[in-house]
């Protein structure tokens, strides 16, 4: 190999290299045999360069080149020359030059790949790509994603290290603790009948690092959750885990805001909406119908309840009298929608519990609507004025209980934003959502559940409500949202044993359960635990957004498919009876 070790990368050759002899290593990306000259687009991790095999330089070499096929792994030596006028390729960084080959080495031939690797947009079944992921990753588009991920993670490490953070690795084999999903369990061979669990997050460990006096911790952490298959989730994922002592909420928000602005600036050509808007949870629901709003476009929900509280239209009035609300969104330029298209929008909101959508189209001839005859002229004009709708716009109204209205209109807003292409794809609209409820009532289990996790601190002024009205207690937690996606969740943590005990009891844990599951953490709080807080942005989803991808699987080197299966390794898979015996495990399958 030493005689064929590269002197240059394919993608770095430029006119200043003209006249030089170079040695390149890589793969055959594309071939064109024009009868005389043979042109090979040679590829390595840096890009493409055109290699020319000219029979005038060597007939044997030309014949050898004629045996090449796509994805052969090769090495060449040759002279860098300027392309003839008119033959330049402005789409390639190397498009002004080409390399005339003087020798060729085939390191390894290749079978015909199961899908083309030289197409930028690949239309092929994803499971086939995942089965041959080592080939899929050869594609330049996939390599760019890996490179972007590397640069993002490196920027994070450099940024936090420069600000006094210590990167600390926490255990992968820990005790099973509740984090909101099922644990992946690992049986212990040495302790039959006992199990480790893979961490859903290093939550308790990073809090213990604060007790230990580390003060500023981070980790690029691998996390594991045994969830049911969902379209864009992975059983294992990567997050930036971060915790700080002696801080308040805004200290963490300001740090993360600076970090993310820097990531976008240094790693992409995208723009950032700054400073990051801050919305309370209630405000986000009221204005956008969701706690994950996409702020790249408007189309906010408009409350019409007070305008219609005396209406004679019973479909609205009955809802208002039973504590419901009437809200609307304005769909710009959609007044020409047909009755069929109205019905389609109505069916869409029905999927989310609404009884239907009341449309009002503002045309040059006036308002076109099936409900106009039930509303007074004053009510119609009030709706138009309140919503700010213009001629050519379509107003969509939903009347129901607040939760239904927000969900239905929030989803309709997102759908129409996509259909009308209202969102700037080059804008990263980060948004903070604050002041979530600390607890939510679980009707099925008849108990309180934590909205985020049980270690989140309540707002100081709301602590007395824990005894009288737990549902009204606001949490010192915060989510970072970008373009309609949740990127991070964090909170100021509980650091006093008495308050943590109180929360555990409120969640229905017995004293024995508290001691068994959390005794180590509660005991640590008795040794001068400092006030602390943190956050955990998801690396996979962040890189997905930065690379304009539609799925996190494209930015993970070796992901599972949508069914949580590794189709390349064939995992999960059976193990031998001997392995099971060593672990003292017997498989008992449910009867069909």
XYZ file of C-alpha atoms in Angstrom:
592
model
C 0.000 0.000 0.000
C 2.881 2.400 0.715
C 3.611 2.755 -3.012
C -0.011 3.791 -3.587
C -0.575 6.028 -0.555
C -2.361 9.197 -1.655
C -0.640 12.549 -2.008
C -3.886 14.496 -2.353
C -7.614 14.062 -1.793
C -9.840 14.022 -4.868
C -11.934 17.008 -3.867
C -9.037 19.336 -3.041
C -7.428 19.571 -6.512
C -7.541 23.049 -8.053
C -5.889 24.979 -10.918
C -2.870 25.657 -8.693
C -2.093 21.931 -8.884
C -1.819 21.967 -12.700
C 1.378 20.304 -13.831
C 1.800 18.286 -10.636
C 1.913 14.498 -10.472
C -0.593 13.290 -7.858
C -1.597 9.972 -6.369
C -5.284 9.497 -5.485
C -7.230 6.790 -3.618
C -10.984 6.317 -3.778
C -13.909 4.736 -5.615
C -15.249 4.793 -9.157
C -18.267 7.062 -8.955
C -19.207 7.152 -12.638
C -17.694 5.963 -15.970
C -17.947 7.244 -19.534
C -16.181 5.331 -22.331
C -16.176 7.505 -25.442
C -14.362 4.974 -27.575
C -11.060 6.794 -27.385
C -10.836 8.441 -24.008
C -12.267 6.849 -20.859
C -13.501 9.313 -18.227
C -13.806 8.191 -14.610
C -15.339 10.353 -11.896
C -13.255 9.307 -8.907
C -14.652 9.867 -5.433
C -13.326 9.995 -1.916
C -14.683 11.585 1.238
C -13.776 15.088 0.008
C -15.536 14.998 -3.338
C -15.081 14.123 -7.019
C -12.398 14.634 -9.639
C -12.431 13.625 -13.279
C -9.709 11.137 -14.233
C -8.906 10.626 -17.938
C -7.444 7.430 -19.364
C -5.843 8.260 -22.727
C -4.549 5.426 -24.924
C -1.795 7.797 -26.075
C -0.332 7.575 -22.556
C -0.560 3.788 -22.402
C -2.677 1.260 -24.248
C -2.384 -1.345 -21.503
C -3.461 1.245 -18.959
C -6.387 2.234 -21.189
C -7.416 -1.404 -21.507
C -7.157 -1.860 -17.733
C -9.400 1.171 -17.239
C -11.929 -0.387 -19.605
C -12.436 -3.171 -17.067
C -13.427 -0.763 -14.272
C -16.977 -0.679 -12.917
C -18.759 1.615 -10.477
C -17.620 1.327 -6.850
C -14.337 -0.391 -7.668
C -11.855 0.727 -5.021
C -8.836 2.103 -6.912
C -5.668 4.147 -6.761
C -4.266 6.209 -9.631
C -1.228 8.344 -10.310
C -1.500 11.061 -12.890
C -0.843 14.609 -14.018
C -3.221 17.464 -13.163
C -4.200 19.364 -16.319
C -6.563 22.222 -17.107
C -9.750 21.125 -18.844
C -10.111 22.262 -22.422
C -12.257 25.403 -22.948
C -15.950 24.587 -22.824
C -15.398 21.328 -20.944
C -15.309 22.903 -17.480
C -17.901 21.781 -14.938
C -18.949 24.735 -12.757
C -20.996 22.400 -10.529
C -17.813 20.754 -9.209
C -15.175 22.468 -7.059
C -12.650 20.496 -9.147
C -14.443 21.355 -12.388
C -11.606 23.417 -13.911
C -9.106 20.561 -13.913
C -8.814 16.854 -14.654
C -6.182 14.212 -13.953
C -4.601 12.288 -16.844
C -3.825 8.860 -15.418
C -0.365 7.321 -15.758
C -0.990 4.211 -13.672
C -3.910 2.393 -12.056
C -4.237 0.000 -9.125
C -7.462 -1.866 -8.371
C -7.427 -2.378 -4.604
C -10.697 -4.288 -4.732
C -13.399 -4.851 -7.349
C -17.050 -4.407 -6.416
C -20.239 -6.279 -7.053
C -23.004 -4.204 -8.601
C -24.456 -2.228 -5.663
C -28.083 -2.993 -4.756
C -28.930 0.664 -5.419
C -27.104 3.480 -7.231
C -24.617 5.393 -5.092
C -24.070 8.178 -7.621
C -27.550 9.706 -7.468
C -28.108 12.693 -5.186
C -31.814 11.966 -4.664
C -32.246 8.254 -4.130
C -35.684 6.660 -4.544
C -35.303 3.252 -2.913
C -36.871 1.365 -0.008
C -35.317 2.563 3.244
C -34.893 -0.968 4.588
C -32.665 -1.774 1.610
C -30.545 1.281 2.383
C -30.308 0.232 6.036
C -29.385 -3.341 5.170
C -26.474 -2.021 3.096
C -25.796 1.006 5.256
C -22.042 0.750 4.670
C -22.796 1.434 0.980
C -25.430 4.078 1.682
C -22.876 6.004 3.736
C -20.563 6.181 0.719
C -23.014 8.528 -0.981
C -21.778 12.130 -0.802
C -25.096 13.333 0.639
C -24.814 10.880 3.526
C -21.170 11.719 4.173
C -22.062 15.413 4.375
C -24.568 14.583 7.101
C -21.948 12.676 9.102
C -19.510 15.539 8.667
C -22.104 18.098 9.787
C -22.865 16.016 12.880
C -19.154 15.853 13.682
C -18.775 19.628 13.358
C -21.828 20.276 15.543
C -20.568 17.980 18.321
C -17.047 19.422 18.101
C -18.438 22.970 18.354
C -20.436 21.967 21.446
C -17.375 20.465 23.125
C -15.175 23.467 22.327
C -17.857 25.971 23.394
C -18.570 24.361 26.755
C -14.921 23.563 27.532
C -14.072 27.243 26.991
C -16.707 28.129 29.597
C -15.409 25.904 32.352
C -17.540 22.822 31.795
C -16.149 19.385 32.550
C -17.055 16.468 30.282
C -17.811 13.491 32.518
C -18.845 10.012 31.389
C -21.610 8.394 33.401
C -22.379 4.645 33.595
C -24.326 2.788 30.922
C -25.201 -0.075 33.288
C -27.326 1.396 36.076
C -30.400 0.629 38.149
C -33.867 0.680 36.617
C -35.471 4.048 37.412
C -38.651 5.630 36.061
C -38.081 8.240 33.342
C -41.434 7.993 31.588
C -40.738 4.997 29.302
C -39.730 1.359 29.653
C -36.134 0.513 30.483
C -33.932 -1.792 28.473
C -32.933 -4.438 30.996
C -29.597 -6.273 31.123
C -29.541 -9.510 33.146
C -26.646 -10.050 35.524
C -24.819 -13.393 35.152
C -23.074 -12.976 38.508
C -26.256 -12.091 40.396
C -29.013 -14.389 39.111
C -32.446 -12.799 38.981
C -31.075 -9.275 39.121
C -30.827 -6.772 36.308
C -29.072 -3.627 35.229
C -30.899 -1.074 33.089
C -29.602 1.068 30.243
C -30.098 4.760 31.091
C -33.042 6.643 29.631
C -31.001 9.700 30.551
C -28.223 10.425 33.076
C -30.720 12.522 35.075
C -29.949 11.369 38.610
C -26.253 10.905 37.861
C -25.789 14.486 36.712
C -27.637 15.737 39.781
C -25.281 13.685 41.921
C -22.363 15.293 40.087
C -23.724 18.643 41.248
C -23.812 17.320 44.818
C -20.201 16.239 44.219
C -19.216 19.827 43.494
C -18.484 19.475 39.764
C -20.701 22.577 39.230
C -20.479 22.590 35.419
C -20.933 19.221 33.700
C -21.697 18.098 30.183
C -21.682 14.857 28.244
C -22.538 13.746 24.726
C -24.722 11.039 26.198
C -26.146 7.872 24.726
C -29.669 7.181 26.010
C -32.022 4.224 25.628
C -35.807 3.955 25.791
C -37.859 0.840 25.111
C -40.769 2.600 23.434
C -43.358 1.242 21.028
C -42.446 1.824 17.360
C -43.032 5.408 16.225
C -42.278 6.992 12.881
C -39.361 9.161 13.939
C -38.036 7.722 17.182
C -35.039 5.522 17.870
C -34.558 3.101 20.780
C -31.096 4.630 21.304
C -30.346 8.288 20.783
C -27.760 10.941 21.566
C -28.237 14.093 23.600
C -26.141 16.907 24.976
C -26.553 16.389 28.710
C -25.754 19.518 30.711
C -26.061 20.563 34.360
C -24.985 23.648 36.321
C -24.922 24.566 40.008
C -25.832 27.894 41.620
C -27.895 29.037 38.645
C -31.338 30.343 37.846
C -33.421 29.546 34.800
C -32.189 32.462 32.696
C -28.543 31.472 33.201
C -29.233 28.194 31.402
C -31.436 29.737 28.728
C -28.859 32.404 27.901
C -26.044 29.856 27.705
C -27.977 27.522 25.378
C -29.138 30.433 23.229
C -25.542 31.554 22.703
C -24.496 27.965 21.967
C -27.194 27.326 19.372
C -26.699 30.654 17.610
C -23.012 29.762 17.334
C -23.742 26.266 15.999
C -25.969 27.600 13.236
C -23.506 30.340 12.314
C -20.401 28.136 12.264
C -21.862 24.926 10.834
C -24.470 26.094 8.294
C -25.523 28.976 6.062
C -28.923 29.250 7.756
C -30.298 32.302 9.528
C -31.431 32.404 13.145
C -34.390 34.233 14.645
C -32.822 36.101 17.576
C -33.145 36.718 20.371
C -35.117 33.532 20.894
C -38.771 34.396 21.637
C -40.033 33.248 25.030
C -43.589 32.000 25.413
C -45.323 30.608 28.439
C -46.954 27.220 27.989
C -50.407 28.811 28.198
C -49.445 31.508 25.689
C -48.086 28.952 23.215
C -51.327 26.971 23.334
C -53.499 30.089 23.071
C -51.620 31.576 20.106
C -50.428 28.505 18.200
C -52.467 25.574 19.534
C -49.346 23.636 20.535
C -46.397 23.765 22.914
C -44.130 23.124 19.902
C -44.968 26.093 17.657
C -43.304 26.834 14.327
C -42.629 30.572 14.429
C -41.409 30.840 10.851
C -44.899 31.969 9.883
C -47.871 33.674 11.518
C -51.392 32.294 11.153
C -51.966 32.594 14.897
C -55.124 31.397 16.564
C -57.579 34.240 17.177
C -60.047 34.066 20.074
C -63.603 34.970 19.006
C -65.343 33.781 22.170
C -66.182 37.214 23.561
C -67.473 38.397 20.165
C -69.916 35.504 19.914
C -71.052 34.988 23.504
C -74.497 36.455 22.640
C -74.796 34.947 19.158
C -77.991 33.279 18.058
C -75.966 30.614 16.264
C -76.488 27.721 18.657
C -73.495 25.680 17.463
C -71.245 28.426 18.863
C -73.366 29.633 21.755
C -73.893 26.189 23.281
C -70.143 25.596 23.315
C -69.455 28.933 24.997
C -72.136 28.353 27.643
C -70.505 25.039 28.602
C -67.072 26.588 29.119
C -65.784 26.122 25.584
C -64.101 28.584 23.251
C -64.453 29.694 19.641
C -61.202 30.325 17.796
C -60.115 30.880 14.221
C -57.111 30.967 11.935
C -56.727 32.877 8.672
C -55.496 30.900 5.668
C -54.097 33.494 3.256
C -55.151 33.294 -0.380
C -57.522 30.360 0.185
C -60.864 32.095 -0.396
C -61.176 30.308 -3.747
C -61.272 26.892 -2.081
C -64.185 24.776 -3.288
C -66.828 23.169 -1.106
C -64.955 19.888 -1.516
C -61.766 21.498 -0.193
C -63.727 22.955 2.742
C -64.981 19.463 3.517
C -61.433 18.100 3.398
C -60.327 20.684 5.954
C -63.325 19.806 8.093
C -62.458 16.119 7.990
C -58.876 16.963 8.928
C -59.835 18.777 12.152
C -62.298 15.998 13.031
C -59.316 13.648 13.371
C -58.315 15.661 16.422
C -61.685 15.742 18.148
C -63.309 18.808 16.586
C -66.886 18.522 15.362
C -66.001 20.351 12.169
C -64.590 23.531 10.661
C -66.736 26.582 9.918
C -65.288 28.372 6.851
C -65.687 32.047 5.939
C -64.232 32.984 2.535
C -63.638 36.697 1.899
C -64.280 37.321 -1.797
C -64.724 40.443 -3.932
C -68.468 39.756 -3.823
C -68.540 39.479 -0.027
C -68.413 36.669 2.527
C -69.053 33.159 1.199
C -69.882 30.745 4.007
C -72.427 28.083 4.957
C -72.756 29.701 8.411
C -73.059 33.351 7.282
C -76.869 33.201 7.418
C -76.717 32.279 11.118
C -74.536 35.244 12.105
C -75.453 38.912 12.237
C -73.711 41.435 10.027
C -72.098 42.891 13.141
C -70.783 39.469 14.156
C -69.423 38.783 10.665
C -67.651 42.132 10.496
C -66.363 41.648 14.033
C -64.834 38.300 13.028
C -63.192 39.849 9.971
C -61.828 42.771 11.975
C -60.579 40.616 14.868
C -58.802 38.138 12.583
C -57.350 40.802 10.275
C -58.421 38.762 7.243
C -58.257 40.367 3.805
C -60.152 39.767 0.575
C -58.862 36.476 -0.831
C -58.375 34.877 2.602
C -60.228 31.973 4.184
C -61.149 32.052 7.873
C -61.488 28.649 9.562
C -63.380 28.509 12.876
C -63.548 25.721 15.461
C -65.804 25.773 18.544
C -65.218 23.248 21.321
C -63.481 22.773 24.643
C -60.090 24.575 24.757
C -57.972 21.439 24.498
C -59.814 20.251 21.383
C -59.802 23.692 19.736
C -56.086 24.178 20.339
C -55.145 20.725 19.077
C -57.351 20.867 15.970
C -56.454 24.416 14.920
C -52.805 23.995 15.861
C -52.527 20.991 13.564
C -54.494 22.730 10.818
C -52.164 25.724 11.124
C -49.128 23.476 10.667
C -50.700 21.634 7.739
C -51.649 24.838 5.939
C -48.266 26.389 6.640
C -46.691 23.441 4.811
C -49.253 23.420 1.992
C -48.904 27.161 1.364
C -45.107 27.026 1.854
C -45.205 29.848 4.407
C -42.138 28.721 6.357
C -38.694 29.900 5.245
C -36.594 26.699 4.976
C -33.416 28.695 5.595
C -34.608 30.089 8.947
C -34.044 28.414 12.309
C -36.821 29.804 14.502
C -35.825 28.715 18.009
C -38.398 29.401 20.730
C -38.415 28.924 24.492
C -41.620 27.560 26.039
C -41.756 28.190 29.782
C -43.897 27.635 32.894
C -45.391 24.236 32.106
C -47.711 22.722 34.680
C -45.693 20.719 37.197
C -48.257 17.890 37.244
C -51.001 16.486 35.052
C -53.893 14.336 36.189
C -53.904 10.752 34.913
C -57.586 9.857 34.540
C -56.935 6.186 33.814
C -54.656 5.645 36.819
C -56.457 8.201 39.002
C -53.234 9.913 40.075
C -50.891 12.799 39.357
C -48.079 12.355 36.841
C -45.113 14.697 36.376
C -45.379 16.750 33.186
C -41.618 16.439 32.675
C -40.037 14.293 35.399
C -40.309 14.037 39.201
C -37.077 15.979 39.852
C -38.369 19.277 38.417
C -38.707 22.081 40.936
C -41.997 23.962 41.276
C -41.986 27.743 41.140
C -41.292 29.044 44.632
C -44.507 31.059 44.819
C -46.566 27.988 43.832
C -45.209 25.585 46.464
C -48.158 26.229 48.864
C -50.507 25.017 46.082
C -49.003 21.532 46.323
C -51.261 20.992 49.336
C -54.390 22.724 48.060
C -54.433 22.664 44.228
C -51.551 20.659 42.684
C -52.883 21.100 39.144
C -52.189 24.835 39.282
C -48.536 24.507 40.295
C -46.171 25.781 37.604
C -42.842 24.076 37.036
C -39.444 25.737 36.711
C -38.996 23.921 33.423
C -38.414 24.996 29.859
C -38.497 23.465 26.402
C -36.487 24.635 23.423
C -38.500 24.350 20.218
C -37.319 24.910 16.651
C -39.478 25.009 13.521
C -42.206 22.990 15.214
C -39.886 20.380 16.752
C -39.011 19.928 20.420
C -35.214 20.061 20.626
C -34.554 20.191 24.350
C -36.200 19.956 27.714
C -34.745 21.137 30.980
C -35.537 22.481 34.405
C -34.313 23.831 37.678
C -34.144 20.741 39.888
C -35.337 20.050 43.379
C -32.288 20.068 45.696
C -33.964 19.742 49.115
C -34.991 16.374 50.505
C -38.204 17.593 52.126
C -39.558 19.025 48.873
C -38.484 15.996 46.817
C -40.152 13.708 49.363
C -43.332 15.752 49.089
C -43.377 15.460 45.286
C -42.808 11.698 45.425
C -45.711 11.256 47.852
C -47.904 13.473 45.679
C -47.123 11.161 42.738
C -48.369 8.212 44.764
C -45.116 6.533 45.776
C -45.060 4.724 49.094
C -42.225 5.276 51.584
C -40.833 1.860 50.679
C -40.886 2.652 46.944
C -39.216 6.012 47.518
C -36.438 4.422 49.540
C -35.926 1.585 47.048
C -35.886 3.750 43.905
C -34.532 7.077 45.064
C -32.941 6.563 48.460
C -29.436 7.254 47.148
C -30.519 10.616 45.689
C -32.463 11.703 48.749
C -29.568 10.798 51.018
C -27.231 12.842 48.801
C -29.502 15.878 49.227
C -28.724 15.744 52.964
C -25.052 16.518 52.308
C -25.251 20.132 51.219
C -26.715 19.713 47.744
C -26.457 23.030 45.864
C -29.255 24.637 43.831
C -28.854 23.341 40.290
C -30.504 22.959 36.915
C -29.853 21.699 33.445
C -31.090 20.799 30.011
C -30.679 18.019 27.440
C -30.880 19.009 23.736
C -31.225 16.141 21.282
C -28.251 15.912 18.926
C -30.031 13.731 16.351
C -32.963 16.088 15.840
C -30.792 19.195 15.836
C -28.610 17.821 13.029
C -31.744 16.695 11.183
C -33.050 20.266 11.161
C -29.690 21.767 10.235
C -29.398 19.395 7.264
C -33.029 19.898 6.110
C -33.782 16.217 6.570
C -37.197 14.734 7.194
C -36.049 11.916 9.489
C -33.410 11.513 12.176
C -32.441 8.167 10.609
C -30.593 10.056 7.869
C -28.262 11.722 10.380
C -27.436 8.606 12.440
C -24.702 6.381 11.053
C -26.377 3.048 11.865
C -30.014 3.596 12.896
C -32.802 1.127 13.496
C -35.757 1.158 11.102
C -39.262 2.344 11.995
C -39.994 -1.048 13.571
C -36.944 -0.664 15.864
C -35.069 -3.403 13.959
C -31.442 -3.346 12.837
C -31.896 -4.937 9.414
C -28.134 -5.057 8.728
C -27.199 -7.107 11.820
C -30.604 -8.727 12.170
C -31.131 -7.446 15.706
C -32.913 -8.107 17.953
C -32.091 -11.792 17.520
C -32.358 -15.061 19.465
C -29.439 -16.146 21.619
C -28.206 -19.634 22.357
C -29.601 -21.854 25.075
C -26.143 -21.834 26.661
C -26.206 -18.057 26.988
C -29.669 -18.202 28.528
C -28.584 -20.866 31.019
C -25.603 -18.758 32.097
C -28.014 -15.909 32.797
C -30.523 -18.187 34.542
C -33.199 -17.117 32.065
C -35.931 -19.183 30.469
C -38.024 -17.795 27.597
C -41.780 -18.090 28.143
C -43.715 -16.717 25.162
C -47.341 -15.652 25.388
C -49.713 -18.143 23.837
C -51.291 -16.974 20.584
